[in-house]
Short mmCIF file of C-alpha atoms and ligand atoms in Angstrom, two decimals:
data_model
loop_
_atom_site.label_atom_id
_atom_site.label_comp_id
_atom_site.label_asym_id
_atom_site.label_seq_id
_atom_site.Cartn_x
_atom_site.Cartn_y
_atom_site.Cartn_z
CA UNK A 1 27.62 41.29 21.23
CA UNK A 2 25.94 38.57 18.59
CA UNK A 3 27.70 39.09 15.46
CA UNK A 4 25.12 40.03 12.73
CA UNK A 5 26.51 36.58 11.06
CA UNK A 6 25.56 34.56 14.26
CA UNK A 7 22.04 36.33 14.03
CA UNK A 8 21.63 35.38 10.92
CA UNK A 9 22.35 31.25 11.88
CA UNK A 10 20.09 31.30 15.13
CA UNK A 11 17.55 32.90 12.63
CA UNK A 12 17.73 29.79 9.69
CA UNK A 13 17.83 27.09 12.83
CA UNK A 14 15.04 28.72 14.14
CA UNK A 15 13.01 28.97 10.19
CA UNK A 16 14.35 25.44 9.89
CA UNK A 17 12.82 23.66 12.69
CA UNK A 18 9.52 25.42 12.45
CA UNK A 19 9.77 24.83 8.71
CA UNK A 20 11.53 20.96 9.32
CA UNK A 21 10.88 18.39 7.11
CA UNK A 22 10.17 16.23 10.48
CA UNK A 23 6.85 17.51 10.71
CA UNK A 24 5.00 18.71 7.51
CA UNK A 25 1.78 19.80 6.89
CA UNK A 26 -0.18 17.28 4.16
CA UNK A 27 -2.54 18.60 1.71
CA UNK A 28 -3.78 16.17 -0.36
CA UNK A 29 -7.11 14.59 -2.41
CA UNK A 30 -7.64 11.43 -3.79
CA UNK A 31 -5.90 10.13 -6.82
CA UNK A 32 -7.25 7.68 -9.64
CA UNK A 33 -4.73 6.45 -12.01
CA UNK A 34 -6.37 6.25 -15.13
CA UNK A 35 -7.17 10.06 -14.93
CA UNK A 36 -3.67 10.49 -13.80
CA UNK A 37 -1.90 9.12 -17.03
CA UNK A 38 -4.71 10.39 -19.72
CA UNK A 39 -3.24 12.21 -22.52
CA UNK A 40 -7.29 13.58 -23.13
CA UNK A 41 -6.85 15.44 -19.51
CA UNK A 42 -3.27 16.81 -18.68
CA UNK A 43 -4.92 19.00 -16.18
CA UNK A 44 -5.50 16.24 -13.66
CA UNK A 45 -1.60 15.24 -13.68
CA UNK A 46 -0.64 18.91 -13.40
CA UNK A 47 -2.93 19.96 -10.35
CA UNK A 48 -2.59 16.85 -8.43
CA UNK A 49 1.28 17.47 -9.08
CA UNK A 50 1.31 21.64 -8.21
CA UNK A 51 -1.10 21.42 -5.34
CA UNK A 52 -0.86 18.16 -3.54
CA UNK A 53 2.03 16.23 -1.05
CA UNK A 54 -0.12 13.60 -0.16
CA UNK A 55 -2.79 11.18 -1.83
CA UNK A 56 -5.35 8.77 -1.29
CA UNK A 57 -7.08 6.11 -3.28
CA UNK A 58 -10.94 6.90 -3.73
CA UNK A 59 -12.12 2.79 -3.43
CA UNK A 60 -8.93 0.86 -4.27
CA UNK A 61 -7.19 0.31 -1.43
CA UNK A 62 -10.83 -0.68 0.40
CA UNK A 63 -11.25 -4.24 1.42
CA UNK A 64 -12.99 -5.72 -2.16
CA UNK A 65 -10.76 -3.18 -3.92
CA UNK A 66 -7.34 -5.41 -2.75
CA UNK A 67 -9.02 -8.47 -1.84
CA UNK A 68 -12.06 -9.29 -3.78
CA UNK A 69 -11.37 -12.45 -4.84
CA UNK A 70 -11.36 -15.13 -2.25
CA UNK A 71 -10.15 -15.45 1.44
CA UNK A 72 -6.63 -16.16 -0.53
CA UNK A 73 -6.72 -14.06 -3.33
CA UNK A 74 -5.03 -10.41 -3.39
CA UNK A 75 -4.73 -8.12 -6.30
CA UNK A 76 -3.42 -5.11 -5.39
CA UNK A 77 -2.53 -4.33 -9.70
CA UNK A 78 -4.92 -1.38 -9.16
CA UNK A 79 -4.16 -0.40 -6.07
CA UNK A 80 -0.30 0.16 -6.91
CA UNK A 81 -0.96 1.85 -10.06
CA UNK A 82 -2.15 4.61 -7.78
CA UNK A 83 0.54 4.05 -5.37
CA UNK A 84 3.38 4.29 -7.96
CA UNK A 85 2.06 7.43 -9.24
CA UNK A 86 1.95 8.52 -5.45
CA UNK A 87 5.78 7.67 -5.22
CA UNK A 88 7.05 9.04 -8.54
CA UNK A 89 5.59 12.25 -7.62
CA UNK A 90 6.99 12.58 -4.37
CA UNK A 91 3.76 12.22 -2.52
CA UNK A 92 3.05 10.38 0.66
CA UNK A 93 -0.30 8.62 0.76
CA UNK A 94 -3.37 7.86 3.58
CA UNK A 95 -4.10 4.07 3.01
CA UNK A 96 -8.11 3.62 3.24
CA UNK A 97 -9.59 1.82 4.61
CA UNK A 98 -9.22 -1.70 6.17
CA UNK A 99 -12.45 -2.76 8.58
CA UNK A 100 -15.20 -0.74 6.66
CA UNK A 101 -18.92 -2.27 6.49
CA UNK A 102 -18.98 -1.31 2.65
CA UNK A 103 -16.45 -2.52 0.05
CA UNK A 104 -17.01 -5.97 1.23
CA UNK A 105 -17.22 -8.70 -1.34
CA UNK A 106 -19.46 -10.90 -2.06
CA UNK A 107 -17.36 -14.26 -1.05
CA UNK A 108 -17.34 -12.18 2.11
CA UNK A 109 -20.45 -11.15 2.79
CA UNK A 110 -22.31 -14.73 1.51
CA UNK A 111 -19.47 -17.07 3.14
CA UNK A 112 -21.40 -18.14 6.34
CA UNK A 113 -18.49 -17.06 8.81
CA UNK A 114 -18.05 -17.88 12.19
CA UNK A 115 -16.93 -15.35 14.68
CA UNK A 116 -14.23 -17.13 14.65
CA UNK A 117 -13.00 -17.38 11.21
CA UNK A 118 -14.37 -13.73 10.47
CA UNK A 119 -11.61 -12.99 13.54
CA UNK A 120 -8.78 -14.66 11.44
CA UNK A 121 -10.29 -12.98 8.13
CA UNK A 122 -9.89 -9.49 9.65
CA UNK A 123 -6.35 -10.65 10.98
CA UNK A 124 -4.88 -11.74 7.98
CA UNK A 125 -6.45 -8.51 5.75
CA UNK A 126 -4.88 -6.22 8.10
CA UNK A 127 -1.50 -8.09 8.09
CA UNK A 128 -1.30 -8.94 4.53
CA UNK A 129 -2.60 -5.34 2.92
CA UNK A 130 -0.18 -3.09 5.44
CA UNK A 131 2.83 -5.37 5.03
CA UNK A 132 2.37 -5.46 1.35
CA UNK A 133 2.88 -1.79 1.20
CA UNK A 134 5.56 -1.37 4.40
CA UNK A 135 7.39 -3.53 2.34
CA UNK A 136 6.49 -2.89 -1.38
CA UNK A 137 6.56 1.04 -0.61
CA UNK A 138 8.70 1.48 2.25
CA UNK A 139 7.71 5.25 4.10
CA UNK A 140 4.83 5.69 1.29
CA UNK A 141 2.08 5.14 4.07
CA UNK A 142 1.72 8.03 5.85
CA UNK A 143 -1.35 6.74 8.15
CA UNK A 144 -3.83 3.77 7.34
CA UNK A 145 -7.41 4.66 8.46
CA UNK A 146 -7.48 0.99 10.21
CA UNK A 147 -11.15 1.32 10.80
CA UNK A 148 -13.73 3.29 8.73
CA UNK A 149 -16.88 4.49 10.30
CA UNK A 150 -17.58 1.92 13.58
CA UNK A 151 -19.59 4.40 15.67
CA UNK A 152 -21.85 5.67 13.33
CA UNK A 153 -22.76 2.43 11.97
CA UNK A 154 -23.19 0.77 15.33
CA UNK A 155 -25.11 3.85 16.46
CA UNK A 156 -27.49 4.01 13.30
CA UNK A 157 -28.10 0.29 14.19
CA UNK A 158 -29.35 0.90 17.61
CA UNK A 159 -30.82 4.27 16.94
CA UNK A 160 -33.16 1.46 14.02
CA UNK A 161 -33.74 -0.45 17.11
CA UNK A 162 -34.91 1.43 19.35
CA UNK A 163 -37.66 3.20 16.61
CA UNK A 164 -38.65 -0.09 15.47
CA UNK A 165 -39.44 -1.26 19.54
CA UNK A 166 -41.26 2.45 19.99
CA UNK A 167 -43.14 1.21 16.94
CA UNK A 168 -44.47 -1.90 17.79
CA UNK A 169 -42.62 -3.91 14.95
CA UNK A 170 -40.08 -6.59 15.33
CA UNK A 171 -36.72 -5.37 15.45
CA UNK A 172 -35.28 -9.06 14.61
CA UNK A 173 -37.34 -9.28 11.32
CA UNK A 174 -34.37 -8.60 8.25
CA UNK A 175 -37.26 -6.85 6.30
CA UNK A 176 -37.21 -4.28 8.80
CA UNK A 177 -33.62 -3.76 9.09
CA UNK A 178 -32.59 -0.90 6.92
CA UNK A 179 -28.97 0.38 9.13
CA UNK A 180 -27.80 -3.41 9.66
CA UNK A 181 -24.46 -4.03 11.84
CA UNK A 182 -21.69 -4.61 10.09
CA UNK A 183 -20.56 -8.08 9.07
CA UNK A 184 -17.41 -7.55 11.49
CA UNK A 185 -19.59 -6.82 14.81
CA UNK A 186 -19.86 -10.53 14.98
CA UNK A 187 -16.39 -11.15 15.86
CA UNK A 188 -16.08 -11.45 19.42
CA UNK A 189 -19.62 -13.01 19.83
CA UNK A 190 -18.98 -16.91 19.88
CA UNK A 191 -16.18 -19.26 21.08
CA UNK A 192 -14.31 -21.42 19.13
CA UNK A 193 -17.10 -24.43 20.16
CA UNK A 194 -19.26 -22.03 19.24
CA UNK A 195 -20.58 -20.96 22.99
CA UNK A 196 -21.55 -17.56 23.56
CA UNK A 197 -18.92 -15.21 24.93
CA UNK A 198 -20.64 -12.92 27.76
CA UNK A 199 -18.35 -9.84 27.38
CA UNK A 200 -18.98 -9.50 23.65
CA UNK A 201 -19.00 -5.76 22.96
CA UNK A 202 -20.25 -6.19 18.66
CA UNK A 203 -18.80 -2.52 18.47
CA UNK A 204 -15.53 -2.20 20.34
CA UNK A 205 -14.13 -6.43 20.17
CA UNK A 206 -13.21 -5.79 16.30
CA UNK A 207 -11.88 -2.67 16.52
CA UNK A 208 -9.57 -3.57 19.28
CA UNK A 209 -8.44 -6.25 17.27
CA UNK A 210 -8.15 -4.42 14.35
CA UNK A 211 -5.92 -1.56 15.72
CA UNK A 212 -4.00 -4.30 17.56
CA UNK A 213 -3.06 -6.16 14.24
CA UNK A 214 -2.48 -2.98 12.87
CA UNK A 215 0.23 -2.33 14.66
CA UNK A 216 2.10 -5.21 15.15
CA UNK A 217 1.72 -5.69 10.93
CA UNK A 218 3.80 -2.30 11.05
CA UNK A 219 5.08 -0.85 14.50
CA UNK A 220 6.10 2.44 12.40
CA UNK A 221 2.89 3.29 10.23
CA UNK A 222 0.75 5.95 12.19
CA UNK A 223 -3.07 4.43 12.85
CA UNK A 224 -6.10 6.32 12.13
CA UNK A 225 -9.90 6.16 13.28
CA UNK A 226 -11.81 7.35 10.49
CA UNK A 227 -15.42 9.14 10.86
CA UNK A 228 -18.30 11.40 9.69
CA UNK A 229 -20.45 14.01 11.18
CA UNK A 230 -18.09 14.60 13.62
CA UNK A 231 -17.08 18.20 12.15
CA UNK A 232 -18.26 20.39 15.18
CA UNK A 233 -19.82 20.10 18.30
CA UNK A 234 -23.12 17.59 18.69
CA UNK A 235 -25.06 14.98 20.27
CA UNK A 236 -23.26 12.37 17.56
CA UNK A 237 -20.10 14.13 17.53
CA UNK A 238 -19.45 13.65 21.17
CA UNK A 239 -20.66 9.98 21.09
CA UNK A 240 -17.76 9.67 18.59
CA UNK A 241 -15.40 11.52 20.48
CA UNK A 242 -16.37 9.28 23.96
CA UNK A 243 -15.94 6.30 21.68
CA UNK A 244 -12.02 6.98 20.48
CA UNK A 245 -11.54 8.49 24.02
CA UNK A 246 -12.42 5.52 25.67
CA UNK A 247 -10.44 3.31 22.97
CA UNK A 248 -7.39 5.33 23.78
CA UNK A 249 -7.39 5.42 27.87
CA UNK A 250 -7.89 1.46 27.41
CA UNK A 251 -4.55 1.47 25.86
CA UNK A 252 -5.95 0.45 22.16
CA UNK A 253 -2.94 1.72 19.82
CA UNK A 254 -4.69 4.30 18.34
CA UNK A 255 -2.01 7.19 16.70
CA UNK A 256 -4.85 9.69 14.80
CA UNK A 257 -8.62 10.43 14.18
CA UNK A 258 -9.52 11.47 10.68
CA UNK A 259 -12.80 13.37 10.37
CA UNK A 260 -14.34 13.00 7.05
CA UNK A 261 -15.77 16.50 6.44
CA UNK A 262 -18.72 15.77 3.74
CA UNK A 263 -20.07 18.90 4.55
CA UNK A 264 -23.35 20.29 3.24
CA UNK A 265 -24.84 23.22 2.32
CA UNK A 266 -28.64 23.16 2.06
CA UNK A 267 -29.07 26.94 1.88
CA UNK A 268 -26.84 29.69 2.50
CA UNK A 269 -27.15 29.96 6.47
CA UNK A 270 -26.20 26.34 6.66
CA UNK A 271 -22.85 27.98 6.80
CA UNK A 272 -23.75 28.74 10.61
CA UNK A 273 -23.35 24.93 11.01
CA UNK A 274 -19.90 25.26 10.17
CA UNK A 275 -18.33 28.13 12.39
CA UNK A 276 -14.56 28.48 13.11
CA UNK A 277 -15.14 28.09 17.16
CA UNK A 278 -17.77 24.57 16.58
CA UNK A 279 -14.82 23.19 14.86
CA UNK A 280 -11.99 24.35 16.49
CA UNK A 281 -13.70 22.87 19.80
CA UNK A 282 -13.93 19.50 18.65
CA UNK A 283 -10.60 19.11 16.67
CA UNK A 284 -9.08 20.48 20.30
CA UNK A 285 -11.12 17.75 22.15
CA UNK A 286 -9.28 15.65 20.49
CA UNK A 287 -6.12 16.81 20.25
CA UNK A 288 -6.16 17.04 24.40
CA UNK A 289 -6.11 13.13 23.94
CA UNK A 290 -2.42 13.49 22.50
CA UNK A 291 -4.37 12.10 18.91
CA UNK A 292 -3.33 13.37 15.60
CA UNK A 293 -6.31 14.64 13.60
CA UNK A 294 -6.18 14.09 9.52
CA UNK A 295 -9.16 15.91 7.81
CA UNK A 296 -9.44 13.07 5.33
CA UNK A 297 -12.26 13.56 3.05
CA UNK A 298 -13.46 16.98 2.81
CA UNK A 299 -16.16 18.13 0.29
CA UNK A 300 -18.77 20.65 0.51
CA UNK A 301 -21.30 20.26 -1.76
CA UNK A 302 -24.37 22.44 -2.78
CA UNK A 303 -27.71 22.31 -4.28
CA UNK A 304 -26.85 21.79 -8.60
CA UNK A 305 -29.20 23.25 -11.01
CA UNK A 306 -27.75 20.35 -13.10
CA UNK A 307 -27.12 16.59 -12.64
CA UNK A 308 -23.81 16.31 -13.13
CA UNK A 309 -23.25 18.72 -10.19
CA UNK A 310 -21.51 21.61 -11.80
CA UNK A 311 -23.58 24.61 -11.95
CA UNK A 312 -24.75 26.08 -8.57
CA UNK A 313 -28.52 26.72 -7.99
CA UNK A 314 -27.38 30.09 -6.58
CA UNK A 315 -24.45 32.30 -6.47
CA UNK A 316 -24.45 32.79 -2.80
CA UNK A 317 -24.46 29.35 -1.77
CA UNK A 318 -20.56 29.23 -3.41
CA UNK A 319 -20.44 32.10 -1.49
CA UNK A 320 -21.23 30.39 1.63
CA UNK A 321 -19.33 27.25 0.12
CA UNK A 322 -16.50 30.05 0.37
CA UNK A 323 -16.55 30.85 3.92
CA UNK A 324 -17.38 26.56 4.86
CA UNK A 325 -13.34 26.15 3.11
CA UNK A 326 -12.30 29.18 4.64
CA UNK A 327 -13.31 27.99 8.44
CA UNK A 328 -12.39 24.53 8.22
CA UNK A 329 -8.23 25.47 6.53
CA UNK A 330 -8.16 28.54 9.37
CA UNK A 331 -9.10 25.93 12.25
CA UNK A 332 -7.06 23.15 11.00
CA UNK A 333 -4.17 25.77 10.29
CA UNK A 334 -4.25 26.57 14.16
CA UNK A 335 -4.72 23.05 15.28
CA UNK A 336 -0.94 22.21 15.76
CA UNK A 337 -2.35 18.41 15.88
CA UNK A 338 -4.06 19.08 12.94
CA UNK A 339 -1.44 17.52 10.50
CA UNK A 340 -3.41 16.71 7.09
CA UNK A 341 -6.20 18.01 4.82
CA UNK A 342 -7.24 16.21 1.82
CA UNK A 343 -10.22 16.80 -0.30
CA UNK A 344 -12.13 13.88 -1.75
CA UNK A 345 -11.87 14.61 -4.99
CA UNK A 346 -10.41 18.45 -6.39
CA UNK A 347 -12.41 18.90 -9.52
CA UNK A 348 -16.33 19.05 -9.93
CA UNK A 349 -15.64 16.72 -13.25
CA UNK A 350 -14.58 14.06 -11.11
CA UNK A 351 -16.10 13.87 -7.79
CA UNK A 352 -18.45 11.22 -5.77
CA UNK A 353 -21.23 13.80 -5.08
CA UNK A 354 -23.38 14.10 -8.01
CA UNK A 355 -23.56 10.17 -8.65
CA UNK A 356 -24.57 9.70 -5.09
CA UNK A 357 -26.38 12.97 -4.02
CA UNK A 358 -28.72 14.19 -6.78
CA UNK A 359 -28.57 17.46 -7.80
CA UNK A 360 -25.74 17.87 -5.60
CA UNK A 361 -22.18 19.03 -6.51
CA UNK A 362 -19.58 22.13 -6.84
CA UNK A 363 -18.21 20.22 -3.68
CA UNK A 364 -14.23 20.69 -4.33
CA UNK A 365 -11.72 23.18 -4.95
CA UNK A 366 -11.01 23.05 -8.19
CA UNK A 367 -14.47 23.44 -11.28
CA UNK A 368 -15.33 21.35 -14.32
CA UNK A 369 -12.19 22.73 -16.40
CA UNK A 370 -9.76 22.60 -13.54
CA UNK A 371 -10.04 26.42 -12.80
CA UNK A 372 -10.20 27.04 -8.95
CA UNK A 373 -12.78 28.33 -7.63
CA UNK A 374 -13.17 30.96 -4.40
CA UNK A 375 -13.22 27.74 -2.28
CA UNK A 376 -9.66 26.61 -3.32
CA UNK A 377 -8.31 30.21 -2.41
CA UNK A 378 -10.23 30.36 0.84
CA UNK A 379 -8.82 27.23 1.87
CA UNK A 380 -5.18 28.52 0.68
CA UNK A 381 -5.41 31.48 2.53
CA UNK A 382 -6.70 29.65 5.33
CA UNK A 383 -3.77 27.20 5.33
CA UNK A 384 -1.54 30.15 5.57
CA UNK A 385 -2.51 31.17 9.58
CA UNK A 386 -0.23 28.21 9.99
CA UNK A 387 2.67 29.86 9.34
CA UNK A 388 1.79 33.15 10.83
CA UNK A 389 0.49 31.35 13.91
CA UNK A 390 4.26 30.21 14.86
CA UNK A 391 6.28 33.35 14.84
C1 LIG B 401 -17.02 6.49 -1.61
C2 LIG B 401 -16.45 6.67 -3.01
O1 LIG B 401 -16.19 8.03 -3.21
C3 LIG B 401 -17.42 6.16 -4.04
O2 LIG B 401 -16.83 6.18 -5.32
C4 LIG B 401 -17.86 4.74 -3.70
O3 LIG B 401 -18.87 4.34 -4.59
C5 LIG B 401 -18.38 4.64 -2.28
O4 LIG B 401 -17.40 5.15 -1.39
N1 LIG B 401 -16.83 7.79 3.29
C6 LIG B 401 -15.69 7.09 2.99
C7 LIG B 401 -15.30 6.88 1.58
O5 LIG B 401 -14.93 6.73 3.92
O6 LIG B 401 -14.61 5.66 1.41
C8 LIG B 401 -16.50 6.91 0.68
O7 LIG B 401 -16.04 6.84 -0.67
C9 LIG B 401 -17.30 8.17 0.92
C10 LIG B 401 -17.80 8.23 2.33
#
């Protein structure tokens, strides 16, 4: 007969490795230092601090953020400020991003690169900005989204393309490019003497390389593809997933997807685009790859009767809102790949959505004055099936 003491051991071993600190669940939002530190708003310090294990810089860490000044120049000052915090508050961070077609500066984007030279650009970013912080901030960097939004850039290109051939204009003219390529699709195009190179793929030859100086800069850091609209189950979605799948089966070292979540709420029955078994499908699609999936930058934001985005048009679209946090916690909770969730942004006072959606806002958990709101206890709630889902 088990003595009622050995019970009780099996029973902590058992709580302990479902509960191990091996393998812990991140939630997380993005962190700006000044906020952090200002004696005029405590309530930032003490929410980031109660609610959060893990943290990400908003547009600090991005390529002009760290590396704005020249081909030589780093300044990470900024950067670190966030990642001290990070570290003093026991918090791990998601380092974003390093290949992004925004955030590039201007010596950058005027410089007149070669394929060539932008390849040894893009080699010595990667190397220099993860080693800096392997070494700086040993185990601080959880994951590094390596490359930021590839697909859907590539894809918005050619979509351009093909509705600028349909329309008899000239698809080579710059004045009728609106969705250009990124500056980083060129690598792989030209030779060293400058001869064309007949396998040039302008999507996939940087993001190989990317990933692949990614990981030999740090063989331990976890690497993430970063994306949007690839939430649920679509014609884009899948193009997304067929792209990483593809990446991965060619042997491309590839640890995580993150899927951005910038979800939207036009009216209430938008919340139909959101349903539990859409997202579930698509986080397991890629979780059958042996990926780990990061929800990186979720927001939901709704129409604003205001413009700084705090005061919903309606009552029921936070209502809907509700049910959007709700769905995406409860399928990330039973998505045992499913490893991170961080909100870009937790307040209405300080998010990205009013400045760059008019009239948008109310996207994050937490209102104006730092009270949650139904959203933040939806996603709690929601975040809790992954507990009950392993006994
Ligand atoms: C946004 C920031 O929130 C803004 O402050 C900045 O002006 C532009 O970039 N997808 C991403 C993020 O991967 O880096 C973007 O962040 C939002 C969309």
């Amino acid at each position: 007969m088990l003595s009622m003491k050995r019970i009780i051991v099996v029973f902590c071993l058992l709580f302990a490795s479902v509960y191990s600190d091996q393998d812990p669940f991140y939630l997380g939002s993005t962190l700006y230092a000044p906020y952090m530190t200002s004696p005029t708003e405590p309530l930032y310090s003490l929410v980031m601090q109660r609610e959060f294990n893990i943290a990400v810089a908003e547009n600090e860490m991005k390529f002009s953020g760290v590396h704005g000044g020249g081909q030589t120049i780093y300044d990470f000052s900024r950067a670190d400020a966030i990642a001290t915090l990070a570290m003093q508050n026991g918090m791990k961070m998601r380092g974003h991003t390093l290949v992004w077609h925004h955030a590039i500066p201007s010596w950058l984007s005027q410089g007149n690169y070669t394929s060539v030279q932008l390849a040894q650009i893009l080699v010595g970013h990667i190397t220099t900005v993860i080693q800096h912080y392997s070494q700086k901030y040993p185990g601080l960097i959880l994951a590094w989204d390596v490359v930021n939004e590839a697909y859907n850039v590539e894809q918005g290109y050619l979509n351009e393309q093909a509705a600028l051939i349909a329309a008899g204009k000239d698809p080579t003219d710059p004045a009728n490019i609106k969705s250009p390529r990124t500056i980083w699709s060129k690598i792989g195009q030209f030779d060293a003497a400058g001869n064309p190179i007949s396998t040039w793929d302008p999507l996939r030859d940087y993001v190989r390389l990317a990933f692949r100086t990614a990981r030999a800069a740090d063989p331990n850091v976890k690497l993430f593809y970063n994306d949007y609209s690839n939430e649920g189950i679509s014609t884009g979605s899948t193009g997304n997933y067929n792209f990483v799948k593809g990446l991965v089966g060619e042997g491309v070292p590839i640890d995580g997807v993150g899927m951005q979540y910038h979800l939207l709420l036009n009216k209430p029955t938008d919340v139909n685009n959101y349903s539990q078994s859409t997202l579930l499908s698509n986080l397991q699609r890629y979780a059958a790859l042996g990926l780990d999936i990061h929800i990186t930058e979720l927001d939901v934001r709704i129409p604003t009767s205001d413009a700084t985005g705090f005061i919903p048009t309606t009552p029921d679209l936070l209502a809907a809102q509700t049910q959007v946090f709700a769905n995406v916690a409860a399928t990330c909770a039973q998505t045992p790949a499913c490893k991170a969730l961080l909100c870009w942004g937790f307040t209405y006072a300080h998010s990205w959505i009013p400045a760059s959606f008019a009239f948008f806002g109310a996207a994050t958990p937490f209102d104006q004055n730092y009270v949650p709101t139904p959203g933040y206890l939806a996603l709690q709630k929601g975040l809790l099936l992954r507990k009950k889902c392993c006994f």
